Short mmCIF file of C-alpha atoms and ligand atoms in Angstrom, two decimals:
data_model
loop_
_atom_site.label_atom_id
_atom_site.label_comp_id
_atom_site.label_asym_id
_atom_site.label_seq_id
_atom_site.Cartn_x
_atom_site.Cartn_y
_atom_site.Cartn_z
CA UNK A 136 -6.01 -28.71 -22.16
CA UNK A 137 -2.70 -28.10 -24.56
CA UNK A 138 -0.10 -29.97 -24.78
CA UNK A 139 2.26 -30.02 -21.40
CA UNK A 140 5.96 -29.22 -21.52
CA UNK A 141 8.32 -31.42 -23.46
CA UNK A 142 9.40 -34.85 -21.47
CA UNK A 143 11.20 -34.95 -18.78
CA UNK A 144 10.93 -31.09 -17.78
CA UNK A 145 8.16 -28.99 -15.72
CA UNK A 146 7.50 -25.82 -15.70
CA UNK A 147 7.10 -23.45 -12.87
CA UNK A 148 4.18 -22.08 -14.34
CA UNK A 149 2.09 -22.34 -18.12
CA UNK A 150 -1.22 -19.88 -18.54
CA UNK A 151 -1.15 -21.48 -22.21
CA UNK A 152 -2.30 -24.42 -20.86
CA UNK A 153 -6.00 -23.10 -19.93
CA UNK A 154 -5.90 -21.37 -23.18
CA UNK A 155 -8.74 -23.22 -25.13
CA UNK A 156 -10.90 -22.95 -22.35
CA UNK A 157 -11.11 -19.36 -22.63
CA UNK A 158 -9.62 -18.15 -25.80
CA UNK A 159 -12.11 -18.93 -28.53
CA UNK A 160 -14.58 -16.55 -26.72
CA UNK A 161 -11.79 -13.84 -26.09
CA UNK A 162 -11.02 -13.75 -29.56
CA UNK A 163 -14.49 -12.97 -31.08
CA UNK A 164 -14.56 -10.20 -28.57
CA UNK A 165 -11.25 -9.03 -29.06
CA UNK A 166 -12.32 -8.47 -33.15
CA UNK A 167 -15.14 -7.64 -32.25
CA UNK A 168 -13.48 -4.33 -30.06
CA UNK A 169 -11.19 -3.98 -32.99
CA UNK A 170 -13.91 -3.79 -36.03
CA UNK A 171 -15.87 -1.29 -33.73
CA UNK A 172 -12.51 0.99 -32.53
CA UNK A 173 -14.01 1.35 -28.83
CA UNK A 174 -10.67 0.74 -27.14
CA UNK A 175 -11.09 2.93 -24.08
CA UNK A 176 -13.93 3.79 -21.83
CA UNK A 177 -16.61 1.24 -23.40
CA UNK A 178 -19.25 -1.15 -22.25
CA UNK A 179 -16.51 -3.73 -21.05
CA UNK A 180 -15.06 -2.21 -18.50
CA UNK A 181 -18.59 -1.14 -17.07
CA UNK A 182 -19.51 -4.67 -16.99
CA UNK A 183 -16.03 -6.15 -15.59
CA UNK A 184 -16.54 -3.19 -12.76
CA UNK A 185 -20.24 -4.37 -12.14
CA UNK A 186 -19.28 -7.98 -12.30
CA UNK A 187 -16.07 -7.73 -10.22
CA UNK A 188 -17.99 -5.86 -7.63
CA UNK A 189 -20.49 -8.56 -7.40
CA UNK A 190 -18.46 -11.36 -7.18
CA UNK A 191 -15.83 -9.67 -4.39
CA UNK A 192 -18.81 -8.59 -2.97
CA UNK A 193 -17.41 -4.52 -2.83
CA UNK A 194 -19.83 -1.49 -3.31
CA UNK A 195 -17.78 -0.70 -5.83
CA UNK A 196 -14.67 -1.69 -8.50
CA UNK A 197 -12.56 0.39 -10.56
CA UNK A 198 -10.70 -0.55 -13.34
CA UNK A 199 -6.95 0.59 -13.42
CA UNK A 200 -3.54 -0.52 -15.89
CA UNK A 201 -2.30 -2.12 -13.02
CA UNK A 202 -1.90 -3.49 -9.28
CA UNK A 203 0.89 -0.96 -9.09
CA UNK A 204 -1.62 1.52 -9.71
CA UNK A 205 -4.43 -0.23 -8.11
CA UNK A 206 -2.07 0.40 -4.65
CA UNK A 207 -1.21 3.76 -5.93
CA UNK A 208 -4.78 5.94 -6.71
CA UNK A 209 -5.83 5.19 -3.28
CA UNK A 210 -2.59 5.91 -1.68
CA UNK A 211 -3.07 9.34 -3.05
CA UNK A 212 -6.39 9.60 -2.19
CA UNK A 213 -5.54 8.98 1.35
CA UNK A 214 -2.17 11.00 1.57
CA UNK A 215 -2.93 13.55 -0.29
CA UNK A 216 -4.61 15.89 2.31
CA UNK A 217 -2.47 14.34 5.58
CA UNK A 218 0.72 17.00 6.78
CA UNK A 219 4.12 15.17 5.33
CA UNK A 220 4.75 14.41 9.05
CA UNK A 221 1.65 11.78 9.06
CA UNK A 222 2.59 10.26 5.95
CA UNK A 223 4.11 7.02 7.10
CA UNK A 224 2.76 4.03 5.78
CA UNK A 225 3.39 0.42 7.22
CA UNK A 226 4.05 -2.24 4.70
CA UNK A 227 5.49 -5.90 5.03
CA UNK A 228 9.39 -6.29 4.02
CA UNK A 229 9.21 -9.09 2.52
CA UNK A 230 6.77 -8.63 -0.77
CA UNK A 231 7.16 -7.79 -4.44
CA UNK A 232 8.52 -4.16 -4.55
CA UNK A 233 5.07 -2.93 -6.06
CA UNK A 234 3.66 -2.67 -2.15
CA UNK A 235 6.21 -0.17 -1.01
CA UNK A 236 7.30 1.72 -4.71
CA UNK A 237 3.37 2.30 -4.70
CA UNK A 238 3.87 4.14 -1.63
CA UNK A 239 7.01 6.95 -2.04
CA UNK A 240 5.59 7.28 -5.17
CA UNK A 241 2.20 8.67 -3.90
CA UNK A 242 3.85 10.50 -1.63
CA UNK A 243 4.13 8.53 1.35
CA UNK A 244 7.04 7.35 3.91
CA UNK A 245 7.22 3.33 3.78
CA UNK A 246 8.08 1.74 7.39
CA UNK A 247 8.75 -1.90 6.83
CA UNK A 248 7.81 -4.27 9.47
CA UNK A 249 8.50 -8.04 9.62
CA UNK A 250 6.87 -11.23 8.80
CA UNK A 251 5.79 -13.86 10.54
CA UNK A 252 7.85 -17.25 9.62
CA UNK A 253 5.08 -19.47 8.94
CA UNK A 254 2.54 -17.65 6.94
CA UNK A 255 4.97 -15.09 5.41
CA UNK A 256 2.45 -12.53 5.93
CA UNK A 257 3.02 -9.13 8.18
CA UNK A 258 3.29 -9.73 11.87
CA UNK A 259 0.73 -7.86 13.83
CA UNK A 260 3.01 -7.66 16.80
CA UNK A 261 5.60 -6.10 14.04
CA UNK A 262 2.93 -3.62 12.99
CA UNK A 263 1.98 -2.72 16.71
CA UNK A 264 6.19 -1.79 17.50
CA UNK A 265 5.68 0.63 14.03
CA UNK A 266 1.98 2.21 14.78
CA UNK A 267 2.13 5.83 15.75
CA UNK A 268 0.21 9.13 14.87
CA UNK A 269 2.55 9.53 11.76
CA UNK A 270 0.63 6.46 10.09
CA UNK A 271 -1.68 7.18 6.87
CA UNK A 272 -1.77 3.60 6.41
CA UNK A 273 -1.09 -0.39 6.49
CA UNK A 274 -0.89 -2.47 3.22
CA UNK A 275 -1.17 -6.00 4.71
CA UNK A 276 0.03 -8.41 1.49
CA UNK A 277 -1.89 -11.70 0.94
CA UNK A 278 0.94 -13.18 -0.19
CA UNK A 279 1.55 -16.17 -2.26
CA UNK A 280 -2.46 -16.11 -2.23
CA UNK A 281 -2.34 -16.88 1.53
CA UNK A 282 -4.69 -13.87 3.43
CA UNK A 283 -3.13 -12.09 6.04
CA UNK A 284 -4.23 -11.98 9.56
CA UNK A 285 -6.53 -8.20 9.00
CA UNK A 286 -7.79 -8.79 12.88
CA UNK A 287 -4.80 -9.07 14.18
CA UNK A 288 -3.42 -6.16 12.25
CA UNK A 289 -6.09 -4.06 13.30
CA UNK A 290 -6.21 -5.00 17.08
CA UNK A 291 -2.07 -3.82 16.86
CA UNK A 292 -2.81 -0.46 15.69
CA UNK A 293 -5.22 0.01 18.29
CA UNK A 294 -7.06 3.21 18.30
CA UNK A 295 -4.47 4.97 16.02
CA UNK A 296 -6.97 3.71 12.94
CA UNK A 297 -5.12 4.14 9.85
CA UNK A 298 -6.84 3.24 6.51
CA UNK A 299 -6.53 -0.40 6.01
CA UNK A 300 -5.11 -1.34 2.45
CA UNK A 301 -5.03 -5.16 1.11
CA UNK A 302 -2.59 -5.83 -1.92
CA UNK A 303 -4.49 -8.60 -2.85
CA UNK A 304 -2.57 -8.61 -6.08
CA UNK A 305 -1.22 -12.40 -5.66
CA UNK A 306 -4.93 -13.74 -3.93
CA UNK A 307 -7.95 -13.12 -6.02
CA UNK A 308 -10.40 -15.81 -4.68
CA UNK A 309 -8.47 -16.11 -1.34
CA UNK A 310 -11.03 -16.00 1.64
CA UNK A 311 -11.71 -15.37 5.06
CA UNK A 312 -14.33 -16.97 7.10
CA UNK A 313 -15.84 -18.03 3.87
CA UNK A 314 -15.45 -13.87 2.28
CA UNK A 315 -12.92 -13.16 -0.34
CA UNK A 316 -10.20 -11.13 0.26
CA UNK A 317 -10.83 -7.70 -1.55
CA UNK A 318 -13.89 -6.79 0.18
CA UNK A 319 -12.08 -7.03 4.32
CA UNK A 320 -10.66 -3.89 4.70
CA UNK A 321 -11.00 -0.59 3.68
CA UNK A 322 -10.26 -0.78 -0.18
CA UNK A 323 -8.28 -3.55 -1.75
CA UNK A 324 -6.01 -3.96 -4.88
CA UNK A 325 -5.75 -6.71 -7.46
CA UNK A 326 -2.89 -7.51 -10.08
CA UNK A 327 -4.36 -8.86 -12.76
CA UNK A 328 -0.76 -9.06 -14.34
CA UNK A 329 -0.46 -12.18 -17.12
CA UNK A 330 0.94 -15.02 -14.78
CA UNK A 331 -1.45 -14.12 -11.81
CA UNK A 332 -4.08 -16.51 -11.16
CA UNK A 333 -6.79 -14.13 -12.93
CA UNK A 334 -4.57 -12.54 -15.57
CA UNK A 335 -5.02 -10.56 -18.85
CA UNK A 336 -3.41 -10.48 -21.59
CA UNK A 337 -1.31 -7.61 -20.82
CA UNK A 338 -1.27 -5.33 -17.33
CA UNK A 339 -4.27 -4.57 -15.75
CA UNK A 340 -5.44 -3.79 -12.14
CA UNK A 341 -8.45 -3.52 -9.78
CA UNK A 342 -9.56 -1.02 -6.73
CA UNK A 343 -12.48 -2.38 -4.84
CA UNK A 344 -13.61 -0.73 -1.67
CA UNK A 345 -17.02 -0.22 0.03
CA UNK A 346 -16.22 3.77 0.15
CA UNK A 347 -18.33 5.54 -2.25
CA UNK A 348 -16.36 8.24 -2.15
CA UNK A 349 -13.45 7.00 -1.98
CA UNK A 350 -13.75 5.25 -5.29
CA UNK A 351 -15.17 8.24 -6.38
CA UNK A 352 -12.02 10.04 -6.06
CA UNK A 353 -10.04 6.75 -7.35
CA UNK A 354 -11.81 7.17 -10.45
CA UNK A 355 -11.12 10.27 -10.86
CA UNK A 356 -7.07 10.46 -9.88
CA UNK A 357 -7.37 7.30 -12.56
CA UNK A 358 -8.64 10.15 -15.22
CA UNK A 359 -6.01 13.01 -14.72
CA UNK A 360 -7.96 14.38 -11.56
CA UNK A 361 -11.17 15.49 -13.31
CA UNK A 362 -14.34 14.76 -10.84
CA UNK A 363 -16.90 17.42 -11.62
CA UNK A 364 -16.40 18.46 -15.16
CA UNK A 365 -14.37 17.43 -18.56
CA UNK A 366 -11.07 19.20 -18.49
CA UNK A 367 -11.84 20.68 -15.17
CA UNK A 368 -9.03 19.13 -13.24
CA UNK A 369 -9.44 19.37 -8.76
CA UNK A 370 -6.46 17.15 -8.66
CA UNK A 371 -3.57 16.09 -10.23
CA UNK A 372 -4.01 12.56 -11.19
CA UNK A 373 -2.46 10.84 -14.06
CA UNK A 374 -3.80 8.39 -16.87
CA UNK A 375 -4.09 5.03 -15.17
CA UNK A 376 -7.28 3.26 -17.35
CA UNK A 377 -7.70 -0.04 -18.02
CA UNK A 378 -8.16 -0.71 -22.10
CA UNK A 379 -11.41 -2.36 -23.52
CA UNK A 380 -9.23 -5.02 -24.64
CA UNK A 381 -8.10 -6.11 -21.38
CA UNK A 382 -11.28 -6.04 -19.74
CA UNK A 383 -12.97 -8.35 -22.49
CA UNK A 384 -10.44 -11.05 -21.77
CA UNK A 385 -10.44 -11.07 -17.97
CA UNK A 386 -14.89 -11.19 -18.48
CA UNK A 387 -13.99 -14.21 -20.46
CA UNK A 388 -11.44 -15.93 -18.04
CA UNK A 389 -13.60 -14.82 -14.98
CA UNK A 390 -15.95 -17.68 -14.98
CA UNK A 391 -13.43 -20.14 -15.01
CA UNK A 392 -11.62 -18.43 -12.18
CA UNK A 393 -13.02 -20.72 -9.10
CA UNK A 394 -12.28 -23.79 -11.32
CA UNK A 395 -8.36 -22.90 -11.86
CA UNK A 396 -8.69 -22.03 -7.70
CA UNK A 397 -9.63 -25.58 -6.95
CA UNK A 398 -6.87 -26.99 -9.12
CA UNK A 399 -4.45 -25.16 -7.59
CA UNK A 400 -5.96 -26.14 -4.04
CA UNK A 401 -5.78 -29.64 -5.60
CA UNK A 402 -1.88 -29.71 -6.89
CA UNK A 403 -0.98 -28.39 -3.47
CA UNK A 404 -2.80 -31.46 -1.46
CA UNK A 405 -1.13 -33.01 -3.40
CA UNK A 406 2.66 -31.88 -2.34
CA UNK A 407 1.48 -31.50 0.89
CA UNK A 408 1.06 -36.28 0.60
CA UNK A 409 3.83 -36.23 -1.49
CA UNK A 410 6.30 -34.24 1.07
CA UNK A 411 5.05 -36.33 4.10
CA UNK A 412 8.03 -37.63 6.16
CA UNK A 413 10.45 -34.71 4.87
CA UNK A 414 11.11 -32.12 7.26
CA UNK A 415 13.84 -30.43 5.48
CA UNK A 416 10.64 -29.02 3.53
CA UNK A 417 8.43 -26.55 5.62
CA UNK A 418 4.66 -26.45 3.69
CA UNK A 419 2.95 -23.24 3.19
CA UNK A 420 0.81 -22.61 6.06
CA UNK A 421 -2.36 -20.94 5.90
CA UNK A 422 -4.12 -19.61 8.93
CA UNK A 423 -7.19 -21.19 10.43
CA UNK A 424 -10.43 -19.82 8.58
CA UNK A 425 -8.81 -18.78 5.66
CA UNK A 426 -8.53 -20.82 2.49
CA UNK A 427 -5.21 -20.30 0.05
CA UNK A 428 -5.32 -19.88 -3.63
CA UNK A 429 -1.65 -20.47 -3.98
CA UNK A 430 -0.36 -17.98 -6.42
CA UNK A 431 2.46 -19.51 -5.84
CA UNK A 432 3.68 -22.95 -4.12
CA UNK A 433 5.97 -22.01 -1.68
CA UNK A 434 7.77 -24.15 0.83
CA UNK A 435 11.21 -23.42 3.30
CA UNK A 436 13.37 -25.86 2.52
CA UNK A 437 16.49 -26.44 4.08
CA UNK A 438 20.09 -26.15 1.95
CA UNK A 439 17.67 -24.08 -0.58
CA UNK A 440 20.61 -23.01 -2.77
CA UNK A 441 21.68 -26.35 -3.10
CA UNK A 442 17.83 -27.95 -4.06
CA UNK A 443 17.24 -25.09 -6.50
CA UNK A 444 20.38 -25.44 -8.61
CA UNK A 445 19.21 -29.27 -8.68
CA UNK A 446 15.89 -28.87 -9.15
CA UNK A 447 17.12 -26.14 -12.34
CA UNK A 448 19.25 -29.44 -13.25
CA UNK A 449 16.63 -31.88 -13.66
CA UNK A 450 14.35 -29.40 -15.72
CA UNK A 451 12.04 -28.70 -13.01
CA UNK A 452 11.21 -25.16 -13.25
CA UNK A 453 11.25 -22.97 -9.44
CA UNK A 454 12.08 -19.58 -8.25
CA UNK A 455 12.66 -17.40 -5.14
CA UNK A 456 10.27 -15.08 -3.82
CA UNK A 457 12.01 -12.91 -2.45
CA UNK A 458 15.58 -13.07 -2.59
CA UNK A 459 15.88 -9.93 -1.22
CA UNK A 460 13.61 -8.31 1.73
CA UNK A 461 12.62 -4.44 0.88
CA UNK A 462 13.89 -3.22 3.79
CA UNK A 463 17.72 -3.75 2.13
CA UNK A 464 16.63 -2.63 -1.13
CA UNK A 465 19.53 0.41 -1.82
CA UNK A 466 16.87 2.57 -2.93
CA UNK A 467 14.80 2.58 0.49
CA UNK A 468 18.02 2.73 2.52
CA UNK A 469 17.18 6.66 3.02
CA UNK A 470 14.08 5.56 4.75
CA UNK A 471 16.49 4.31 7.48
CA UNK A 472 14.71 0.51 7.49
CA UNK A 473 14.31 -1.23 11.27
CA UNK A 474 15.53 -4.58 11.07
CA UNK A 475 13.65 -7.45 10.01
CA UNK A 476 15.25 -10.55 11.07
CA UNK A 477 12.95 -13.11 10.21
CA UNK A 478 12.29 -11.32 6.50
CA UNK A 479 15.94 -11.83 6.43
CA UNK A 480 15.89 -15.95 7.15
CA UNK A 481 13.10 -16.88 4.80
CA UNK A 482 14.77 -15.03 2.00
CA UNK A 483 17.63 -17.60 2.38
CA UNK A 484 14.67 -20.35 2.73
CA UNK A 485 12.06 -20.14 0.29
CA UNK A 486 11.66 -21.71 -2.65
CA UNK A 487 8.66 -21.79 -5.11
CA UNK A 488 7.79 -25.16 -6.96
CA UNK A 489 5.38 -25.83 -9.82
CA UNK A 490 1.70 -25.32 -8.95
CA UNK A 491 -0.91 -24.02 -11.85
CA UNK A 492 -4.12 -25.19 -13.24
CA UNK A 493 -3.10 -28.19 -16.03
CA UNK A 494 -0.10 -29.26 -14.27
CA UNK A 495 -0.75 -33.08 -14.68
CA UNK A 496 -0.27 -35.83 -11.86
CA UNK A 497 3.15 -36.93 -13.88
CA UNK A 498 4.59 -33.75 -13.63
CA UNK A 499 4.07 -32.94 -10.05
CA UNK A 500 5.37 -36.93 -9.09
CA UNK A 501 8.27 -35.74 -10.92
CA UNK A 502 8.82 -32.52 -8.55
CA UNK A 503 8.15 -34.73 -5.46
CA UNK A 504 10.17 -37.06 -6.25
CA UNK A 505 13.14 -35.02 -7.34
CA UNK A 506 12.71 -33.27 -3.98
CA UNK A 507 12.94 -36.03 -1.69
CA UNK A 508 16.07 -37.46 -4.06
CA UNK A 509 17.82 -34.62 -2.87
CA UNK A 510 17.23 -34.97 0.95
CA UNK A 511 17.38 -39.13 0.62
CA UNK A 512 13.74 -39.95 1.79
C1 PLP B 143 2.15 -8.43 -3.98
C2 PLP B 143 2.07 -7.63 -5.25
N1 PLP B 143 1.72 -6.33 -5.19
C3 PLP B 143 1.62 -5.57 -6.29
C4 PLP B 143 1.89 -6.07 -7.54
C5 PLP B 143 1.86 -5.17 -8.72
O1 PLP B 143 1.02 -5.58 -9.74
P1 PLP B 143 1.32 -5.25 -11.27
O2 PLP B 143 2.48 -6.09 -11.72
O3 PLP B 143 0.04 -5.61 -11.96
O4 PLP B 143 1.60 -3.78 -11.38
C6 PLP B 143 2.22 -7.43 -7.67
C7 PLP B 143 2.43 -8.05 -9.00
O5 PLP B 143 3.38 -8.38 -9.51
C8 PLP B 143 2.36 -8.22 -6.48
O6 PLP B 143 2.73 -9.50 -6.56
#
């Protein structure tokens, strides 16, 4: 492990940290890739899509430049061929804007439904007031790295049976009796965007679906549209590849990935001791079955403004996800938004605290501590 942050402050999160556990091997390939000049469309990705298959247990994987992206091919693959009056895609208001920007710009109609207080995840009952013949499709989120309740969400649409999309961007190893996330629904996308708990060392994304042909057609929207033959184009896609350069380092980080899970698992057993007998501070709250990889360490805490600007005093690094629910974004105001009321509370609630493989003991005592000092416990 480096060296952590300077005394006395603590960082929200610090990839560097897990840097010399992974690097060294990165870096011969990364020369390597550079000597040879095979920068696009080489043997790495093949083996990250093999591997990544395997180990989400998917038929298949495809490589994309990002979990934007990764949401976006098959949005288009699905909307593509629906009227524009069955275009309408469900997604949860309170997420990172990727979920629903993914959306109007394949071509679809967002509807934003609530959350559900506790898990922060899209409310089934939310998604069954929504449901009609217009919908293409639901995007449940796993956020945070918590999974969303997929049974639920598919017992609310009923037999309407639109194409069930995770955005698993935030919950790579996340699972469901005992299966990852990825592999639950009808395709899946990943993030594996720098700071997330897999992350390369620039953008990069993943599709995985058990659809052949679906990821088929992925693949191809990912290549400018061409399916049959080289500058033959069936579709209109756009250049969405992920770079040699990328995949090497996420085949190098990969193995480590369950380890860096279980110390995140770890730090937040640990808050969850250390915030016993405080119940201005609501815990994250998983549902049963499912485990949480805890992208990010989120708790409701009550007078948050007030705790954040004195955690940000004492050097203890935190941050609010999401200050402000998509369905009051300006730009999707023409989308005429239902109202989300409890999206609405938790963005006035939640508050994200330090949680990330190498954060030591000290540190988080230091965050528990200068958490209860604020509420006197
Ligand atoms: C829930 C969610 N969806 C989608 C994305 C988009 O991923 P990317 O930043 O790799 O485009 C992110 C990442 O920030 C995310 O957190």
């Amino acid at each position: 492990m480096a060296a952590p942050a300077p005394a006395g402050s603590v960082p929200l999160m610090d990839p560097k940290r897990v840097y010399p556990s992974w690097g060294p091997e990165a870096e011969q390939a990364l020369v390597r890739i550079l000597r040879e000049h095979s920068f696009v469309k080489g043997p790495e990705i093949d083996a990250l899509e093999k591997e990544a298959a395997a180990y989400l247990g998917v038929a298949r994987a495809i490589a994309v430049d990002s979990g934007t992206d990764a949401l976006y091919l098959p949005l288009r693959a699905i909307l593509d061929d629906r009227p524009a009056d069955r275009r309408e895609v469900i997604v949860p208001t309170f997420t990172f804007f990727a979920t629903a920007g993914a959306v109007v710009n394949a071509g679809g109609r967002p509807v934003f439904a609530d959350v559900l207080p506790d898990t922060q995840n899209l409310d089934p009952a939310s998604v069954a007031r929504h449901v009609s013949a217009r919908t293409a499709a639901v995007v449940p989120v796993h956020l945070f790295g918590a999974p969303a309740d997929l049974a639920g969400i598919r017992r609310a649409c009923g037999a309407h049976k639109p194409f069930v999309l995770e955005d698993a961007a935030q919950a790579i190893d996340a699972t469901v009796g005992g299966k990852r996330v990825g592999g639950l629904a009808d395709a899946a996308a990943f993030s594996f965007y720098p700071s997330k708990n897999l992350g390369a060392a620039g953008d990069g994304g993943l599709v995985t679906t058990d659809d052949t042909a679906l990821a088929d057609l992925v693949a191809a929207l990912r290549e400018h549209g061409s399916t049959k033959k080289l500058y033959h184009h069936e579709r209109v896609g756009k250049n969405s590849r992920m770079d040699e350069m990328q995949a090497a380092v996420l085949r190098r980080k990969w193995p480590h990935l369950a380890a860096w899970t279980a110390a995140r698992q770890a730090v937040a057993a640990r808050y969850a001791a250390g915030f016993a007998g405080v119940p201005e501070v609501r815990l994250p709250a998983p549902l049963p079955g499912t485990t949480h990889v805890y992208h990010l360490y989120t708790v409701r805490a009550a007078r948050r403004d007030e705790l954040l600007a004195h955690l940000k005093a004492k050097g203890i690094g935190c941050g609010v996800y999401y200050p402000l629910p998509l369905h009051k974004q300006p730009c999707f105001a023409r989308f005429e938004p239902a109202a989300c009321p409890v999206a609405d509370q938790l963005a006035t609630e939640v508050i994200s605290l330090p949680c990330f493989p190498g954060l030591t003991p000290a540190e988080q005592d230091q965050v528990v501590a200068a958490v209860r000092g604020f509420y006197g416990r």
